[in-house]
């Protein structure tokens, strides 16, 4: 390193090469747009079809007679499979929000203790959360459902919440610890010299500086809860305690199969996380791995 | 990106930050506080990780269960499927995500405008996304075959062939999770000080040479950590296969997670189901240890 030229070296083929690079970029953008949007378009295509229970879409890439009828049916709960839609959406919200709050609180406390306070057996404490991922969530669903019986949480939304929190916190602690390593420890030391207690340092120094990472981790937990399906399917049995995710899958279990209602439900269910996600987007990318390459 | 991070990210990629935060060991009330801060997580860990794992191991303690699994050709095929699903899904996805993160570093407004669309699959919940994939591919009426028909091509029956079914699952999985890892690498790349890029530029290291000599050494460990983490998550992935191919044709595109589910809930053999999934432990534990080691390597050598 250390050539003294001021700027990139221009080659004679430079212009042709630049044109080629731009053209390739445009092509890649087009491909990525198609890639990202095709499944979403497919949902719209089926949801906009007014014909109940029909999926004879041979050669059709645009709904022949688009209508918002299926959305209306879902909103007004006008079909037996969506009869509890609003309540189920409320359940999904409850699970997602409580999961997010608990993950952020537990993760913030644990990461503060692990990254800012020197503990004995630190290595084990730091790595224990990662052990959770040695046995994936889906592998534990059977023992977990049996335990929920003994904890008295059968058919309870709290069972889903604790499952989500269990599998979201290790990643949260990992991300928060890496981010915390970027905050100069001198800040803590200065506060400590001034007589601040650990709780005050946590509140006044740590949490404000960690805000972007906390937002990222919170969004991660929220999306995890909204993505989760297996535990909700296994642990929630009654229609009223069901979530929208399970309700969507219920459509596969009947013979009537009004797929347009299912896709309309799916689209409505997709909106809340998308809104929250884009609202918090500027934190997420940076919060996720700001510390990753420097630890 | 907030200003706090810009300040914190700063230069000094190899700065050492592993000093003892609190001088010496903790004493008295501080030690009590540290334990109090850890207590909620410790409770979750014991009640919902240690206990279920121990319970699962206890359920699957009978050695004859494993003999039964090995004797079943369905199990062997599922292991192969899982290896294919994880091997392709993780590695192809991570490599593409690494390349795409470089693409999104380009300063063009239309590339910047693409990013919010590109990360839509990550924001979209898994159930609707995979149900949509299922309908795009099913039968002769799905969107993909309809599009192919426009081009005069007769599309295959995607879920009537084991290889096509596994490939469909892999593609759906990549579609859902590639944005997440692309964003992760993008954040890693933006954390590389601009001066390093400029120095490489001055030295005439463009394109491939910059990738090999600048990006890879700096992002190597991040790539390793992400790949290991993603491998663990993918081995445990249930939703994709359960909803996209549904194991069709005839359970032949199942992975371990869905096979365990079939055994437990459809065949009413929960112990066998738990044994089937826990048979992946000899693979999962070394990966977890590697992950821990990779996270120990917290510095990048410049």
XYZ file of C-alpha atoms in Angstrom:
597
model
C 0.000 0.000 0.000
C 1.127 3.540 -0.584
C 1.259 4.375 -4.278
C 1.109 8.106 -4.696
C -1.317 8.395 -7.613
C -4.335 10.478 -6.814
C -7.333 8.428 -7.804
C -8.122 5.250 -9.681
C -6.001 4.402 -12.674
C -7.921 4.935 -15.892
C -7.494 2.295 -18.495
C -8.249 2.848 -22.156
C -11.066 0.301 -22.069
C -12.489 2.088 -19.074
C -15.572 3.549 -20.718
C -16.686 0.377 -22.453
C -16.180 -1.481 -19.224
C -18.263 1.044 -17.301
C -21.118 0.759 -19.769
C -20.996 -2.994 -19.419
C -21.012 -2.791 -15.612
C -23.994 -0.429 -15.651
C -25.924 -2.662 -18.032
C -25.193 -5.700 -15.893
C -26.354 -3.794 -12.802
C -29.639 -2.864 -14.436
C -30.166 -6.471 -15.479
C -29.430 -7.659 -11.954
C -31.881 -5.141 -10.506
C -34.568 -6.460 -12.852
C -33.845 -10.049 -11.878
C -33.898 -9.216 -8.168
C -37.194 -7.351 -8.510
C -38.783 -10.369 -10.195
C -37.242 -12.711 -7.621
C -38.477 -10.677 -4.663
C -41.948 -9.832 -5.898
C -43.170 -12.934 -7.740
C -44.404 -14.812 -4.636
C -46.095 -11.649 -3.366
C -47.737 -11.135 -6.731
C -48.919 -14.729 -6.648
C -50.669 -14.044 -3.335
C -52.440 -11.043 -4.821
C -53.380 -13.007 -7.917
C -55.177 -15.654 -5.883
C -56.629 -13.230 -3.306
C -58.162 -11.011 -5.988
C -60.035 -13.889 -7.573
C -63.700 -13.599 -6.575
C -64.437 -17.246 -7.265
C -64.545 -19.216 -4.042
C -62.600 -22.399 -3.891
C -61.489 -22.435 -7.476
C -57.903 -22.604 -8.551
C -58.126 -23.424 -12.209
C -55.481 -20.901 -13.109
C -54.096 -22.651 -16.110
C -52.083 -20.145 -18.104
C -53.453 -17.247 -16.081
C -51.078 -14.609 -14.829
C -53.662 -11.904 -14.178
C -56.971 -12.459 -12.336
C -59.707 -12.565 -15.000
C -62.179 -10.718 -12.833
C -60.279 -8.996 -9.988
C -62.293 -8.085 -6.907
C -61.737 -7.267 -3.261
C -64.498 -9.633 -2.271
C -62.201 -12.015 -0.397
C -60.662 -9.207 1.676
C -64.154 -8.047 2.550
C -65.112 -11.562 3.614
C -62.078 -11.827 5.870
C -62.604 -8.403 7.433
C -66.248 -9.148 8.170
C -65.448 -12.721 9.263
C -67.994 -13.900 6.724
C -66.815 -17.474 6.319
C -66.478 -20.190 8.919
C -62.717 -20.589 8.475
C -62.175 -16.890 9.157
C -64.949 -16.564 11.748
C -62.480 -15.685 14.513
C -60.112 -13.670 12.370
C -59.906 -10.539 14.496
C -59.477 -12.456 17.693
C -56.773 -14.581 16.082
C -55.014 -11.478 14.812
C -55.165 -10.130 18.358
C -53.566 -13.355 19.590
C -50.790 -13.013 17.035
C -50.216 -9.430 18.166
C -50.175 -10.396 21.811
C -47.599 -13.127 21.204
C -45.396 -10.923 19.020
C -45.422 -7.883 21.293
C -44.877 -9.772 24.534
C -42.110 -11.801 22.887
C -40.444 -8.608 21.724
C -40.634 -6.891 25.114
C -39.406 -9.900 27.072
C -36.580 -10.606 24.627
C -35.354 -7.027 24.763
C -35.559 -6.817 28.559
C -33.959 -10.192 29.264
C -31.377 -9.708 26.533
C -30.443 -6.216 27.671
C -29.993 -7.259 31.302
C -28.003 -10.375 30.456
C -25.808 -8.649 27.886
C -25.068 -5.844 30.346
C -23.937 -8.310 32.980
C -21.945 -10.335 30.465
C -20.229 -7.535 28.598
C -19.838 -4.783 31.178
C -19.359 -6.609 34.456
C -16.601 -9.112 34.927
C -17.965 -12.370 36.189
C -16.279 -15.508 37.306
C -16.799 -18.398 34.886
C -17.440 -15.708 32.289
C -16.667 -17.967 29.339
C -19.354 -20.436 30.278
C -21.913 -17.765 30.958
C -21.157 -16.058 27.672
C -21.434 -19.251 25.653
C -24.341 -20.911 27.418
C -26.939 -19.008 25.352
C -25.399 -20.365 22.153
C -25.886 -23.891 23.420
C -29.587 -23.290 22.846
C -28.942 -23.490 19.125
C -27.283 -26.888 19.441
C -30.800 -28.268 19.610
C -33.054 -26.394 17.163
C -36.473 -25.247 18.283
C -38.340 -27.619 15.998
C -36.499 -30.584 17.524
C -37.753 -29.696 20.971
C -41.409 -29.257 20.216
C -42.472 -32.646 21.573
C -40.686 -32.470 24.940
C -41.709 -28.823 25.102
C -45.388 -29.585 24.616
C -45.227 -32.225 27.343
C -43.548 -29.770 29.690
C -46.214 -27.187 29.021
C -48.704 -29.638 30.472
C -46.689 -29.849 33.673
C -46.244 -26.065 33.757
C -50.006 -25.717 33.343
C -49.700 -23.795 30.089
C -51.627 -26.032 27.695
C -53.510 -24.136 25.009
C -52.114 -20.895 26.407
C -50.619 -18.026 24.454
C -47.955 -17.772 27.145
C -46.592 -21.152 26.096
C -45.862 -19.696 22.658
C -44.369 -16.567 24.185
C -41.905 -18.490 26.349
C -40.952 -20.716 23.406
C -40.268 -17.657 21.255
C -38.353 -15.888 23.996
C -36.274 -18.998 24.589
C -35.142 -19.113 20.995
C -34.848 -15.370 20.377
C -32.760 -14.402 23.421
C -29.526 -16.260 22.525
C -29.268 -14.357 19.262
C -30.274 -11.145 21.033
C -27.551 -11.580 23.632
C -25.015 -12.348 20.912
C -25.844 -9.208 18.944
C -26.099 -6.995 22.021
C -22.747 -8.186 23.348
C -21.021 -7.466 20.066
C -22.583 -4.051 19.890
C -21.758 -3.340 23.530
C -18.092 -4.010 22.820
C -18.105 -0.837 20.706
C -19.137 1.368 23.596
C -15.994 2.585 25.347
C -15.721 1.036 28.772
C -14.267 4.333 29.976
C -17.806 5.691 30.065
C -18.762 3.064 32.633
C -15.602 3.657 34.572
C -16.145 7.395 34.690
C -19.698 6.886 35.890
C -18.473 4.422 38.448
C -15.861 6.839 39.782
C -18.670 9.348 40.177
C -20.381 6.825 42.407
C -22.970 5.433 40.020
C -24.415 2.054 40.917
C -24.689 -0.717 38.308
C -28.380 0.055 37.898
C -27.641 3.712 37.214
C -24.936 2.807 34.705
C -27.353 0.446 33.022
C -30.046 3.110 32.780
C -28.010 6.206 32.062
C -25.097 4.896 30.012
C -25.776 1.460 28.633
C -29.409 1.531 27.508
C -29.330 4.921 25.726
C -26.195 4.024 23.789
C -27.540 0.581 22.963
C -30.832 1.919 21.567
C -30.161 0.998 17.894
C -29.113 -2.527 18.796
C -32.111 -2.911 21.098
C -34.395 -1.832 18.264
C -32.747 -4.341 15.935
C -33.059 -7.149 18.453
C -36.661 -6.212 19.216
C -37.562 -6.323 15.541
C -35.789 -9.646 15.206
C -37.855 -11.073 18.074
C -41.052 -9.641 16.635
C -40.398 -11.166 13.217
C -39.418 -14.461 14.808
C -42.744 -14.546 16.635
C -44.664 -13.607 13.485
C -42.787 -16.245 11.449
C -43.229 -19.008 13.972
C -45.670 -21.724 13.106
C -44.785 -25.121 14.562
C -45.197 -24.298 18.253
C -48.428 -22.423 17.609
C -49.737 -25.369 15.634
C -48.810 -27.934 18.267
C -49.558 -25.997 21.445
C -52.741 -24.077 20.625
C -55.739 -26.283 20.118
C -58.893 -24.186 20.388
C -60.056 -21.928 17.564
C -60.317 -18.933 19.862
C -56.765 -19.299 21.112
C -55.403 -19.958 17.666
C -53.206 -17.497 15.841
C -53.627 -16.336 12.256
C -50.604 -18.411 11.192
C -52.325 -21.606 12.326
C -55.661 -20.448 10.927
C -54.079 -20.036 7.488
C -52.707 -23.559 7.626
C -56.184 -24.792 8.651
C -57.363 -24.127 5.103
C -55.332 -27.107 3.958
C -57.296 -29.420 6.216
C -60.689 -28.914 4.610
C -62.173 -30.058 1.364
C -63.795 -26.761 0.471
C -60.515 -24.850 0.100
C -61.474 -21.264 -0.631
C -57.912 -20.318 -1.534
C -58.781 -16.709 -2.235
C -59.859 -16.264 1.409
C -56.680 -17.952 2.540
C -54.479 -15.665 0.467
C -56.428 -12.586 1.565
C -55.904 -13.638 5.198
C -52.227 -14.247 4.459
C -51.821 -10.805 2.887
C -53.511 -9.045 5.796
C -51.390 -11.050 8.210
C -48.271 -9.927 6.320
C -48.928 -6.232 6.707
C -48.171 -5.496 10.400
C -44.610 -6.867 10.426
C -43.876 -5.157 7.117
C -45.044 -1.814 8.488
C -43.065 -2.195 11.708
C -40.063 -3.482 9.847
C -39.872 -0.561 7.450
C -40.501 1.916 10.237
C -37.506 0.582 12.148
C -35.413 -0.289 9.153
C -32.660 2.241 9.648
C -31.754 0.657 12.967
C -31.898 -2.910 11.857
C -29.132 -3.156 9.309
C -26.641 -1.332 11.484
C -27.770 -2.777 14.794
C -27.403 -6.326 13.553
C -23.695 -6.418 13.023
C -22.112 -3.123 13.743
C -19.711 -4.951 15.991
C -19.370 -8.077 13.958
C -16.065 -7.481 12.304
C -14.400 -5.810 15.201
C -16.047 -7.625 18.076
C -27.672 4.396 10.145
C -27.549 6.518 13.253
C -24.766 8.879 14.093
C -23.961 7.038 17.285
C -22.853 4.046 15.324
C -20.844 6.085 12.899
C -18.898 7.479 15.812
C -18.563 4.143 17.480
C -17.661 2.278 14.336
C -14.848 4.707 13.672
C -11.492 3.565 12.395
C -9.345 0.967 14.104
C -10.701 -2.325 12.890
C -8.315 -4.284 15.052
C -8.819 -2.320 18.207
C -8.651 -4.462 21.282
C -11.645 -4.147 23.496
C -11.274 -7.065 25.769
C -10.003 -5.314 28.840
C -11.517 -6.063 32.175
C -14.507 -3.747 32.314
C -14.713 -3.601 36.062
C -11.223 -3.630 37.577
C -10.578 -6.865 39.343
C -13.430 -9.040 40.375
C -16.850 -7.939 41.370
C -17.569 -7.399 44.993
C -20.572 -7.363 47.250
C -23.491 -5.505 45.845
C -22.090 -5.360 42.311
C -21.787 -9.100 42.210
C -25.334 -9.380 43.467
C -26.499 -7.006 40.738
C -24.681 -8.941 38.029
C -26.356 -12.124 39.186
C -29.707 -10.367 39.336
C -29.283 -9.162 35.740
C -28.483 -12.682 34.626
C -31.227 -14.346 36.630
C -34.101 -13.893 34.123
C -32.114 -15.430 31.307
C -30.805 -18.197 33.550
C -34.390 -19.040 34.500
C -35.476 -19.196 30.853
C -32.434 -21.268 29.974
C -32.994 -23.815 32.734
C -36.761 -24.093 32.401
C -37.068 -24.045 28.624
C -33.742 -25.268 27.245
C -32.065 -27.564 29.755
C -35.250 -29.214 30.946
C -36.780 -29.930 27.497
C -33.449 -31.175 26.140
C -33.021 -33.494 29.105
C -36.629 -34.607 28.730
C -36.094 -35.220 25.010
C -32.962 -37.266 25.638
C -34.864 -39.236 28.232
C -37.724 -39.872 25.782
C -35.288 -41.100 23.147
C -33.089 -43.112 25.524
C -33.992 -46.548 24.181
C -31.219 -47.739 21.778
C -33.708 -49.883 19.872
C -35.330 -46.685 18.576
C -32.165 -45.901 16.641
C -32.035 -49.414 15.246
C -35.599 -48.944 14.063
C -34.661 -45.648 12.410
C -31.656 -47.044 10.586
C -33.681 -50.001 9.369
C -36.190 -47.615 7.787
C -35.216 -46.450 4.269
C -37.364 -43.356 4.830
C -34.965 -42.221 7.540
C -31.865 -42.675 5.362
C -33.492 -40.724 2.554
C -34.490 -37.983 4.970
C -30.895 -37.693 6.188
C -29.723 -37.304 2.590
C -32.460 -34.713 1.957
C -31.467 -32.782 5.061
C -27.816 -32.796 4.013
C -28.765 -31.554 0.533
C -31.193 -28.999 1.882
C -28.711 -27.602 4.400
C -25.616 -27.925 2.228
C -27.168 -26.169 -0.760
C -29.511 -23.857 1.082
C -26.867 -22.470 3.414
C -23.807 -22.298 1.192
C -25.368 -21.052 -2.018
C -27.404 -18.536 -0.051
C -24.466 -17.230 1.984
C -22.231 -16.870 -1.042
C -24.931 -15.044 -3.023
C -25.672 -12.870 0.001
C -22.000 -11.926 0.262
C -21.880 -10.986 -3.429
C -25.185 -9.119 -3.283
C -24.051 -7.133 -0.247
C -21.221 -5.853 -2.454
C -23.735 -4.973 -5.149
C -25.806 -2.971 -2.659
C -22.706 -0.994 -1.698
C -22.775 0.648 -5.138
C -23.770 4.294 -5.097
C -26.622 4.379 -7.575
C -30.034 5.650 -6.571
C -31.820 2.806 -8.295
C -29.734 0.239 -6.437
C -30.484 2.010 -3.167
C -34.165 2.045 -4.127
C -34.098 -1.691 -4.776
C -32.935 -2.537 -1.260
C -36.303 -2.009 0.499
C -37.974 -4.254 -2.097
C -35.247 -6.844 -1.855
C -35.643 -7.200 1.922
C -39.417 -7.623 1.635
C -39.189 -11.456 1.832
C -37.563 -11.175 5.221
C -40.319 -8.902 6.504
C -43.013 -11.100 5.005
C -44.098 -13.775 7.506
C -43.046 -17.315 6.711
C -46.523 -18.844 6.516
C -47.938 -16.593 3.778
C -44.653 -16.700 1.888
C -44.368 -20.471 1.825
C -48.057 -21.018 1.192
C -47.608 -18.758 -1.803
C -44.614 -20.798 -2.985
C -46.698 -23.918 -2.628
C -49.406 -22.466 -4.873
C -46.921 -21.091 -7.376
C -45.586 -24.575 -7.975
C -48.484 -26.923 -7.439
C -50.002 -28.801 -10.334
C -50.215 -27.383 -13.828
C -52.051 -24.231 -12.847
C -49.435 -22.590 -10.655
C -48.039 -19.187 -11.551
C -44.612 -20.525 -12.490
C -45.997 -23.065 -14.926
C -48.433 -20.466 -16.258
C -45.502 -18.160 -16.945
C -43.555 -20.992 -18.538
C -46.598 -21.789 -20.693
C -46.500 -18.208 -21.998
C -42.975 -18.935 -23.159
C -44.147 -22.118 -24.767
C -42.526 -24.383 -22.201
C -44.453 -27.087 -20.412
C -43.429 -26.850 -16.763
C -42.819 -29.994 -14.750
C -44.987 -31.217 -11.897
C -42.739 -29.826 -9.199
C -43.925 -31.950 -6.316
C -44.085 -35.224 -8.209
C -40.340 -35.567 -8.371
C -38.203 -35.824 -5.274
C -35.294 -33.794 -6.650
C -37.512 -30.999 -7.917
C -39.385 -30.959 -4.601
C -36.158 -30.665 -2.585
C -34.914 -27.973 -4.966
C -38.205 -26.061 -4.568
C -37.763 -26.119 -0.800
C -34.186 -24.866 -1.111
C -35.200 -22.010 -3.406
C -38.096 -20.989 -1.149
C -35.799 -21.061 1.867
C -33.222 -18.928 0.083
C -35.906 -16.513 -1.030
C -37.038 -16.005 2.547
C -33.685 -15.709 4.296
C -31.212 -14.286 1.796
C -32.204 -10.675 2.555
C -31.398 -11.164 6.233
C -27.868 -12.363 5.526
C -27.343 -9.819 2.769
C -28.184 -7.082 5.265
C -25.815 -8.650 7.773
C -22.939 -8.635 5.276
C -23.899 -5.181 4.116
C -23.576 -3.941 7.686
C -20.217 -5.716 7.909
C -19.031 -4.060 4.721
C -20.116 -0.590 5.777
C -18.133 -1.093 8.977
C -14.935 -1.405 6.919
C -13.340 2.038 7.013
C -13.622 3.861 3.726
C -9.852 4.510 3.753
C -9.193 0.825 3.212
C -11.266 0.830 0.042
C -9.533 3.979 -1.099
C -6.095 2.541 -0.408
C -6.999 -0.570 -2.398
C -8.283 1.631 -5.180
C -5.061 3.635 -5.228
C -3.085 0.437 -5.430
C -5.182 -0.578 -8.411
C -6.808 -3.511 -6.679
C -10.251 -3.583 -8.229
C -12.904 -6.223 -8.640
C -11.686 -9.694 -7.857
C -8.396 -8.678 -6.240
C -10.131 -6.298 -3.897
C -12.600 -9.042 -3.027
C -9.855 -11.608 -2.380
C -7.363 -9.394 -0.554
C -9.513 -6.838 1.217
C -13.097 -8.011 1.650
C -12.510 -11.680 2.390
C -9.855 -11.202 5.086
C -11.972 -8.537 6.761
C -15.302 -10.304 6.475
C -13.972 -13.853 6.686
C -14.807 -14.383 10.309
C -18.216 -12.759 9.985
C -18.894 -15.054 7.034
C -17.839 -18.077 9.061
C -19.960 -17.093 12.081
C -23.000 -16.431 9.895
C -22.582 -19.670 7.952
C -22.345 -21.725 11.140
C -25.318 -19.995 12.732
C -27.335 -20.365 9.547
C -26.403 -24.055 9.335
C -27.764 -24.636 12.826
C -30.959 -22.776 12.000
C -31.432 -24.549 8.682
C -30.963 -28.023 10.149
C -33.834 -27.175 12.477
C -36.012 -25.580 9.817
C -39.513 -27.022 9.792
C -41.776 -24.406 8.238
C -40.316 -24.339 4.728
C -40.560 -28.037 4.000
C -43.825 -28.433 5.899
C -45.533 -25.813 3.743
C -43.770 -25.716 0.367
C -43.443 -29.356 -0.689
C -45.246 -30.801 2.364
C -42.838 -33.712 2.058
C -44.362 -34.720 -1.257
C -44.104 -37.001 -3.124
C -44.879 -39.491 -0.348
C -42.576 -38.091 2.361
C -39.629 -38.348 -0.008
C -38.630 -34.678 0.263
C -38.913 -34.580 4.053
C -36.119 -33.285 6.251
C -35.410 -34.417 9.819
C -37.613 -31.768 11.424
C -40.660 -32.715 9.363
C -39.990 -36.451 9.655
C -39.854 -36.119 13.439
C -43.169 -34.318 13.242
C -44.756 -37.056 11.117
C -43.541 -39.770 13.471
C -44.722 -37.901 16.547
C -48.102 -36.609 15.502
C -49.267 -38.628 12.514
C -47.743 -42.004 13.359
C -48.241 -41.388 17.102
C -44.701 -42.499 17.921
C -43.344 -39.483 19.812
C -40.265 -41.305 21.106
C -39.300 -42.306 17.583
C -39.864 -38.747 16.394
C -37.630 -37.360 19.133
C -34.995 -39.999 18.372
C -35.094 -39.060 14.675
C -34.382 -35.387 15.319
C -31.915 -35.954 18.140
C -29.897 -38.231 15.861
C -28.635 -34.941 14.366
C -26.878 -34.060 17.625
C -23.491 -35.510 16.533
C -23.544 -32.895 13.764
C -25.134 -30.059 15.706
C -22.775 -30.107 18.689
C -19.491 -29.789 16.724
C -21.022 -26.927 14.707
C -22.009 -25.186 17.928
C -18.482 -25.594 19.306
C -17.022 -24.239 16.054
C -19.392 -21.305 16.331
C -18.245 -20.557 19.854
C -14.628 -20.707 18.744
C -15.300 -18.468 15.750
C -16.900 -15.938 18.054
C -13.784 -16.010 20.238
C -11.759 -14.824 17.251
C -13.000 -11.335 17.626
C -10.246 -9.490 15.882
C -9.490 -9.106 12.248
C -5.843 -9.184 11.296
C -5.030 -6.415 8.889
